[in-house]
Amino acid sequence: MTTSSANIPIIDLSGPQKEVAKQLVDAAAEHGFIYIKNLGDDIPAASVDEAFALSKKLLGAPVEEKQACSIQTNNRGWTSMHAETLDPQNQKVGDFKEAFNFGEFIDNKAQQPIPPTIADDEARFSAFANLCRALCLKILTLLGQGLEVNDFFSSAHFKSPSGSGTILRFLRYPPPSSTSHTADDIRAGAHSDYGSITLLFRLKGQAGLEILKKDGTWAPVPVVPPGTENDPSPPILINIGDLLSYWTNGLFRSTVHRVVFPTNGEHTSVEGETSSEARYSIAFFCHPMDDALLELVPSERVRNFVPEGVVAGNPFAERKVLTAGEHLLMRLKESYGTLYDEKE
């Protein structure tokens, strides 16, 4: 099925903050995915370049080193090819990717085993995580202002350096030519993100990400949308996660997305992008504190919103008050069932 690229708004974060807040809220409600640009010192282009260099060093470490840091039930550590299945109901094979998850850093130290290959770089990973954390707080604050609930969202995050499911994830999808896959296989299964917001960093020229549009068709998401070709680095892609959708009773869209092979029947490539090489991406999954209650945000716009279905923005939970930690565990068990079964 041929389809045009996803129509995702580009928001200049350096504009008047009241207007930026309104733009973010409207984009979260209409699209669920948002490009942000002109970040100034929030996350400099050089910091993104360094993070990708660190990613290649980390994921290029010897397999034995990575295996010694295998993922645990705290969602931290290394996952090998096919270890995670993001769409277990429809995937016959687990995701065609490997990843390394960092939890929160304390005093520039990871609170988990890390490969010796990157031991001297620990503070640099921490510094990038800190930049992501600060940007997330800024966006959460603006979203709260846009809904006229002040710090409702931001105050539920980062109260302490531990006690949340926040993850900095480095991903590598091997070249399609190096994997044995069929036309039905997916590099990363269709899913919505588990947390509040996600920051996604991608490299120019690397294809694969698609979002599910309201009409049920898939659309590719360009790394470099029109108008940003001359920016020092591609705009950061923000997407709304399940928890912001849950908090807003589905007003904010937690949009389903996936990563595909070029042979997928519904995949349409973006000009200048290719899936022939290894694909790298970095995701910062921002989560509230585990004990944060997912009660409806006290916003007039949310109260006046009529969701479609039971809970339109979050089909994974009935309309009841969960904690953020309970919601995260529920979702992780779906993706890593065997891992969690072994620990129970």
Short mmCIF file of C-alpha atoms in Angstrom, two decimals:
data_model
loop_
_atom_site.label_atom_id
_atom_site.label_comp_id
_atom_site.label_asym_id
_atom_site.label_seq_id
_atom_site.Cartn_x
_atom_site.Cartn_y
_atom_site.Cartn_z
CA MET A 1 0.00 0.00 0.00
CA THR A 2 1.47 3.32 -1.06
CA THR A 3 1.00 6.25 1.27
CA SER A 4 2.48 9.69 1.71
CA SER A 5 4.79 10.63 4.57
CA ALA A 6 3.26 11.28 7.96
CA ASN A 7 1.95 14.81 8.46
CA ILE A 8 3.63 15.68 11.76
CA PRO A 9 3.83 19.30 12.96
CA ILE A 10 7.20 20.98 13.49
CA ILE A 11 7.29 23.20 16.57
CA ASP A 12 9.96 25.83 17.15
CA LEU A 13 10.71 25.48 20.85
CA SER A 14 12.39 28.90 20.92
CA GLY A 15 9.15 30.79 20.19
CA PRO A 16 6.94 32.61 22.72
CA GLN A 17 6.40 30.00 25.42
CA LYS A 18 2.64 30.55 25.81
CA GLU A 19 2.17 29.96 22.09
CA VAL A 20 4.57 26.99 22.12
CA ALA A 21 2.53 25.46 24.98
CA LYS A 22 -0.67 25.76 22.95
CA GLN A 23 1.00 24.29 19.86
CA LEU A 24 2.32 21.32 21.84
CA VAL A 25 -1.10 20.56 23.35
CA ASP A 26 -2.83 20.78 19.97
CA ALA A 27 -0.20 18.54 18.36
CA ALA A 28 -0.41 16.02 21.21
CA ALA A 29 -4.16 15.82 20.76
CA GLU A 30 -4.23 15.67 16.98
CA HIS A 31 -1.08 13.70 16.12
CA GLY A 32 0.66 12.24 19.17
CA PHE A 33 3.99 12.74 17.35
CA ILE A 34 5.72 16.14 17.22
CA TYR A 35 8.97 17.40 15.72
CA ILE A 36 10.75 20.01 17.84
CA LYS A 37 13.54 22.27 16.58
CA ASN A 38 15.68 25.26 17.59
CA LEU A 39 16.60 23.77 20.94
CA GLY A 40 19.47 26.15 21.63
CA ASP A 41 21.43 24.83 24.58
CA ASP A 42 18.75 22.28 25.57
CA ILE A 43 20.38 19.51 23.53
CA PRO A 44 23.15 20.85 21.23
CA ALA A 45 23.77 19.09 17.93
CA ALA A 46 27.28 18.18 19.12
CA SER A 47 25.79 16.31 22.10
CA VAL A 48 23.57 14.27 19.80
CA ASP A 49 26.55 13.43 17.56
CA GLU A 50 28.54 12.33 20.61
CA ALA A 51 25.65 10.19 21.84
CA PHE A 52 25.51 8.31 18.54
CA ALA A 53 29.27 7.77 18.66
CA LEU A 54 28.88 6.35 22.16
CA SER A 55 25.99 4.18 20.97
CA LYS A 56 28.10 2.57 18.27
CA LYS A 57 30.88 1.93 20.78
CA LEU A 58 28.46 0.44 23.32
CA LEU A 59 26.60 -1.83 20.91
CA GLY A 60 29.87 -2.75 19.20
CA ALA A 61 31.27 -4.16 22.46
CA PRO A 62 32.07 -7.90 22.52
CA VAL A 63 28.99 -10.08 22.88
CA GLU A 64 30.38 -11.58 26.09
CA GLU A 65 30.51 -8.14 27.68
CA LYS A 66 26.94 -7.36 26.65
CA GLN A 67 25.64 -10.75 27.76
CA ALA A 68 27.07 -10.10 31.23
CA CYS A 69 24.78 -7.04 31.32
CA SER A 70 21.63 -8.80 30.07
CA ILE A 71 18.33 -7.10 30.78
CA GLN A 72 16.72 -7.71 34.16
CA THR A 73 13.17 -7.21 35.44
CA ASN A 74 14.06 -3.60 36.27
CA ASN A 75 14.16 -3.05 32.47
CA ARG A 76 17.88 -2.23 32.51
CA GLY A 77 20.59 -3.88 30.47
CA TRP A 78 21.19 -5.46 27.07
CA THR A 79 18.63 -7.20 24.88
CA SER A 80 19.79 -9.38 22.00
CA MET A 81 18.12 -9.92 18.65
CA HIS A 82 14.56 -11.24 18.99
CA ALA A 83 14.59 -10.94 22.79
CA GLU A 84 11.84 -8.30 22.76
CA THR A 85 8.52 -8.71 20.98
CA LEU A 86 6.67 -5.40 20.89
CA ASP A 87 3.62 -6.80 19.09
CA PRO A 88 3.28 -10.33 20.52
CA GLN A 89 -0.20 -10.87 19.11
CA ASN A 90 0.92 -10.41 15.51
CA GLN A 91 4.65 -11.14 15.41
CA LYS A 92 5.89 -14.65 14.66
CA VAL A 93 9.48 -13.63 15.42
CA GLY A 94 10.79 -11.17 18.00
CA ASP A 95 12.10 -7.75 16.98
CA PHE A 96 15.10 -7.58 14.65
CA LYS A 97 17.15 -5.30 16.86
CA GLU A 98 19.45 -5.18 19.85
CA ALA A 99 19.30 -2.54 22.53
CA PHE A 100 20.91 -1.36 25.74
CA ASN A 101 18.80 0.29 28.44
CA PHE A 102 20.22 2.63 31.05
CA GLY A 103 18.15 3.49 34.09
CA GLU A 104 18.73 6.67 36.06
CA PHE A 105 22.31 7.74 36.78
CA ILE A 106 23.35 8.88 40.26
CA ASP A 107 26.46 11.06 40.55
CA ASN A 108 27.28 10.21 36.91
CA LYS A 109 27.22 6.49 37.71
CA ALA A 110 24.94 3.90 36.14
CA GLN A 111 23.06 1.90 38.74
CA GLN A 112 23.58 -1.32 36.81
CA PRO A 113 26.36 -3.38 35.19
CA ILE A 114 27.87 -1.84 32.05
CA PRO A 115 30.30 -3.31 29.50
CA PRO A 116 33.98 -2.62 30.32
CA THR A 117 34.34 -1.22 26.79
CA ILE A 118 32.46 1.92 27.85
CA ALA A 119 33.63 2.17 31.48
CA ASP A 120 35.60 5.34 30.79
CA ASP A 121 32.58 6.92 29.07
CA GLU A 122 30.09 6.51 31.91
CA ALA A 123 29.97 10.23 32.74
CA ARG A 124 29.35 11.09 29.08
CA PHE A 125 26.34 8.78 28.95
CA SER A 126 25.12 10.38 32.17
CA ALA A 127 25.56 13.89 30.75
CA PHE A 128 23.40 13.05 27.74
CA ALA A 129 20.75 11.52 29.99
CA ASN A 130 20.72 14.74 32.02
CA LEU A 131 20.11 16.81 28.88
CA CYS A 132 17.21 14.55 27.92
CA ARG A 133 15.78 14.70 31.39
CA ALA A 134 15.83 18.51 31.44
CA LEU A 135 14.20 18.73 28.01
CA CYS A 136 11.45 16.33 29.08
CA LEU A 137 10.72 18.47 32.14
CA LYS A 138 10.52 21.53 29.91
CA ILE A 139 8.05 19.86 27.55
CA LEU A 140 5.96 18.43 30.40
CA THR A 141 5.81 21.89 31.95
CA LEU A 142 4.68 23.41 28.66
CA LEU A 143 2.03 20.72 28.20
CA GLY A 144 0.74 21.46 31.69
CA GLN A 145 0.62 25.16 30.92
CA GLY A 146 -1.19 24.51 27.66
CA LEU A 147 -3.88 22.56 29.53
CA GLU A 148 -3.93 25.21 32.28
CA VAL A 149 -2.94 22.70 34.98
CA ASN A 150 0.46 24.25 35.71
CA ASP A 151 2.96 21.63 36.96
CA PHE A 152 0.53 18.68 37.11
CA PHE A 153 2.70 16.59 34.75
CA SER A 154 6.18 17.88 35.54
CA SER A 155 5.74 17.54 39.32
CA ALA A 156 5.09 13.80 38.95
CA HIS A 157 8.54 13.28 37.40
CA PHE A 158 12.11 13.17 38.70
CA LYS A 159 11.38 13.85 42.37
CA SER A 160 14.43 11.73 43.17
CA PRO A 161 17.20 10.09 41.11
CA SER A 162 15.54 6.69 41.54
CA GLY A 163 12.03 5.32 41.74
CA SER A 164 10.88 5.74 38.15
CA GLY A 165 10.91 3.66 34.99
CA THR A 166 12.76 6.31 32.97
CA ILE A 167 15.11 4.69 30.46
CA LEU A 168 17.79 5.93 28.07
CA ARG A 169 17.87 3.34 25.29
CA PHE A 170 20.42 2.83 22.52
CA LEU A 171 19.24 0.70 19.59
CA ARG A 172 20.84 -0.98 16.61
CA TYR A 173 18.94 -2.68 13.80
CA PRO A 174 21.35 -4.83 11.76
CA PRO A 175 21.39 -4.45 7.96
CA PRO A 176 18.53 -6.41 6.37
CA SER A 177 21.08 -8.31 4.28
CA SER A 178 22.56 -9.81 7.46
CA THR A 179 19.28 -11.23 8.78
CA SER A 180 17.02 -14.01 7.65
CA HIS A 181 13.55 -12.51 7.43
CA THR A 182 10.34 -12.79 5.43
CA ALA A 183 8.15 -10.11 3.91
CA ASP A 184 5.88 -10.39 6.94
CA ASP A 185 8.60 -9.75 9.52
CA ILE A 186 8.98 -6.40 11.28
CA ARG A 187 12.15 -4.82 12.64
CA ALA A 188 10.21 -3.48 15.65
CA GLY A 189 6.61 -4.51 16.17
CA ALA A 190 3.67 -2.11 16.24
CA HIS A 191 3.30 -0.58 19.70
CA SER A 192 2.61 2.54 21.69
CA ASP A 193 5.17 3.76 24.21
CA TYR A 194 4.70 2.91 27.86
CA GLY A 195 5.67 6.15 29.58
CA SER A 196 4.65 9.80 29.46
CA ILE A 197 6.75 11.19 26.59
CA THR A 198 9.58 9.84 24.46
CA LEU A 199 12.46 11.75 22.88
CA LEU A 200 13.62 9.98 19.72
CA PHE A 201 16.93 10.76 18.01
CA ARG A 202 17.65 9.38 14.52
CA LEU A 203 20.42 9.62 11.96
CA LYS A 204 19.97 11.24 8.57
CA GLY A 205 19.29 8.85 5.73
CA GLN A 206 18.06 5.94 7.85
CA ALA A 207 14.57 4.77 6.96
CA GLY A 208 12.12 2.52 8.73
CA LEU A 209 9.91 4.35 11.25
CA GLU A 210 6.19 4.40 10.46
CA ILE A 211 3.14 5.62 12.39
CA LEU A 212 -0.42 4.34 12.23
CA LYS A 213 -2.69 7.11 10.97
CA LYS A 214 -6.28 7.62 12.06
CA ASP A 215 -7.53 6.05 8.82
CA GLY A 216 -5.73 2.78 9.66
CA THR A 217 -2.90 3.17 7.13
CA TRP A 218 0.81 3.33 7.86
CA ALA A 219 2.90 6.37 6.95
CA PRO A 220 6.69 6.73 7.01
CA VAL A 221 8.14 9.38 9.31
CA PRO A 222 11.01 11.30 7.64
CA VAL A 223 14.13 11.84 9.69
CA VAL A 224 14.49 15.26 8.08
CA PRO A 225 11.06 16.77 7.39
CA PRO A 226 10.73 19.55 4.79
CA GLY A 227 12.12 22.84 6.02
CA THR A 228 14.74 21.34 8.36
CA GLU A 229 17.29 20.22 5.76
CA ASN A 230 19.81 22.87 6.83
CA ASP A 231 19.43 22.40 10.58
CA PRO A 232 22.62 21.29 12.39
CA SER A 233 20.97 17.99 13.28
CA PRO A 234 17.58 16.42 12.53
CA PRO A 235 14.75 17.70 14.72
CA ILE A 236 14.01 15.60 17.77
CA LEU A 237 10.86 13.54 17.43
CA ILE A 238 8.61 13.66 20.49
CA ASN A 239 5.86 11.15 20.94
CA ILE A 240 3.14 10.95 23.53
CA GLY A 241 3.16 7.76 25.59
CA ASP A 242 0.37 5.77 27.20
CA LEU A 243 0.52 7.58 30.52
CA LEU A 244 -0.09 11.09 29.19
CA SER A 245 -2.92 9.62 27.14
CA TYR A 246 -4.29 7.87 30.21
CA TRP A 247 -3.99 11.01 32.35
CA THR A 248 -5.93 12.99 29.72
CA ASN A 249 -8.59 10.31 29.09
CA GLY A 250 -7.38 9.86 25.53
CA LEU A 251 -7.22 13.56 24.58
CA PHE A 252 -3.48 13.18 24.01
CA ARG A 253 -2.82 10.45 21.44
CA SER A 254 -0.43 7.63 22.24
CA THR A 255 0.16 6.83 18.58
CA VAL A 256 1.03 3.31 17.47
CA HIS A 257 4.28 3.05 15.52
CA ARG A 258 6.71 0.44 14.19
CA VAL A 259 10.00 -0.03 12.33
CA VAL A 260 9.82 -1.97 9.07
CA PHE A 261 12.08 -3.70 6.58
CA PRO A 262 12.22 -2.23 3.06
CA THR A 263 10.55 -5.42 1.80
CA ASN A 264 7.43 -4.87 3.89
CA GLY A 265 4.44 -4.64 1.58
CA GLU A 266 3.12 -1.43 3.14
CA HIS A 267 6.45 0.36 3.39
CA THR A 268 7.02 3.49 1.35
CA SER A 269 10.51 4.89 1.45
CA VAL A 270 11.25 8.55 1.99
CA GLU A 271 13.44 10.24 -0.60
CA GLY A 272 17.05 10.22 0.53
CA GLU A 273 16.53 7.48 3.12
CA THR A 274 17.52 3.83 2.92
CA SER A 275 17.15 0.66 4.96
CA SER A 276 20.16 -1.11 3.46
CA GLU A 277 22.60 -0.32 6.29
CA ALA A 278 22.50 -0.81 10.05
CA ARG A 279 19.99 1.55 11.63
CA TYR A 280 20.79 3.36 14.88
CA SER A 281 18.41 5.31 17.07
CA ILE A 282 18.36 6.65 20.63
CA ALA A 283 15.21 6.90 22.72
CA PHE A 284 14.71 8.58 26.07
CA PHE A 285 11.59 7.10 27.63
CA CYS A 286 10.38 9.53 30.27
CA HIS A 287 8.33 8.01 33.10
CA PRO A 288 6.72 9.51 36.19
CA MET A 289 7.70 8.28 39.62
CA ASP A 290 6.44 4.73 40.16
CA ASP A 291 3.98 5.82 42.84
CA ALA A 292 2.38 8.57 40.71
CA LEU A 293 -1.38 8.04 40.46
CA LEU A 294 -2.83 8.11 36.97
CA GLU A 295 -5.84 10.20 37.88
CA LEU A 296 -7.54 12.39 35.31
CA VAL A 297 -5.82 15.72 34.92
CA PRO A 298 -8.06 18.54 36.27
CA SER A 299 -8.31 20.32 32.93
CA GLU A 300 -11.45 21.79 31.42
CA ARG A 301 -10.36 20.67 27.97
CA VAL A 302 -9.96 17.10 29.23
CA ARG A 303 -13.33 17.19 31.03
CA ASN A 304 -15.01 18.31 27.82
CA PHE A 305 -13.29 15.68 25.69
CA VAL A 306 -15.38 12.64 24.73
CA PRO A 307 -13.10 9.66 24.00
CA GLU A 308 -13.91 7.07 21.37
CA GLY A 309 -14.15 3.57 22.78
CA VAL A 310 -13.48 2.66 26.41
CA VAL A 311 -10.22 4.54 26.76
CA ALA A 312 -9.27 5.64 23.28
CA GLY A 313 -5.70 6.62 23.95
CA ASN A 314 -4.77 3.62 26.05
CA PRO A 315 -6.37 0.29 25.15
CA PHE A 316 -4.15 -1.58 27.61
CA ALA A 317 -6.00 -0.59 30.77
CA GLU A 318 -9.56 -0.13 31.90
CA ARG A 319 -10.57 3.25 33.27
CA LYS A 320 -9.31 2.89 36.81
CA VAL A 321 -6.62 4.58 38.82
CA LEU A 322 -3.32 2.75 38.38
CA THR A 323 0.09 3.87 39.50
CA ALA A 324 2.74 4.53 36.88
CA GLY A 325 4.73 1.57 38.20
CA GLU A 326 1.79 -0.82 37.89
CA HIS A 327 1.17 0.28 34.33
CA LEU A 328 4.81 -0.14 33.33
CA LEU A 329 5.03 -3.66 34.79
CA MET A 330 1.89 -4.65 32.91
CA ARG A 331 3.37 -3.50 29.60
CA LEU A 332 6.83 -5.00 30.18
CA LYS A 333 5.32 -8.42 30.91
CA GLU A 334 3.68 -8.31 27.49
CA SER A 335 7.02 -7.72 25.75
CA TYR A 336 9.31 -9.88 27.93
CA GLY A 337 6.91 -12.56 29.18
CA THR A 338 9.53 -15.26 29.63
CA LEU A 339 11.89 -12.98 31.52
CA TYR A 340 9.23 -12.04 34.03
CA ASP A 341 7.84 -15.58 34.32
CA GLU A 342 11.25 -16.79 35.39
CA LYS A 343 11.32 -14.32 38.28
CA GLU A 344 7.87 -15.09 39.65
#
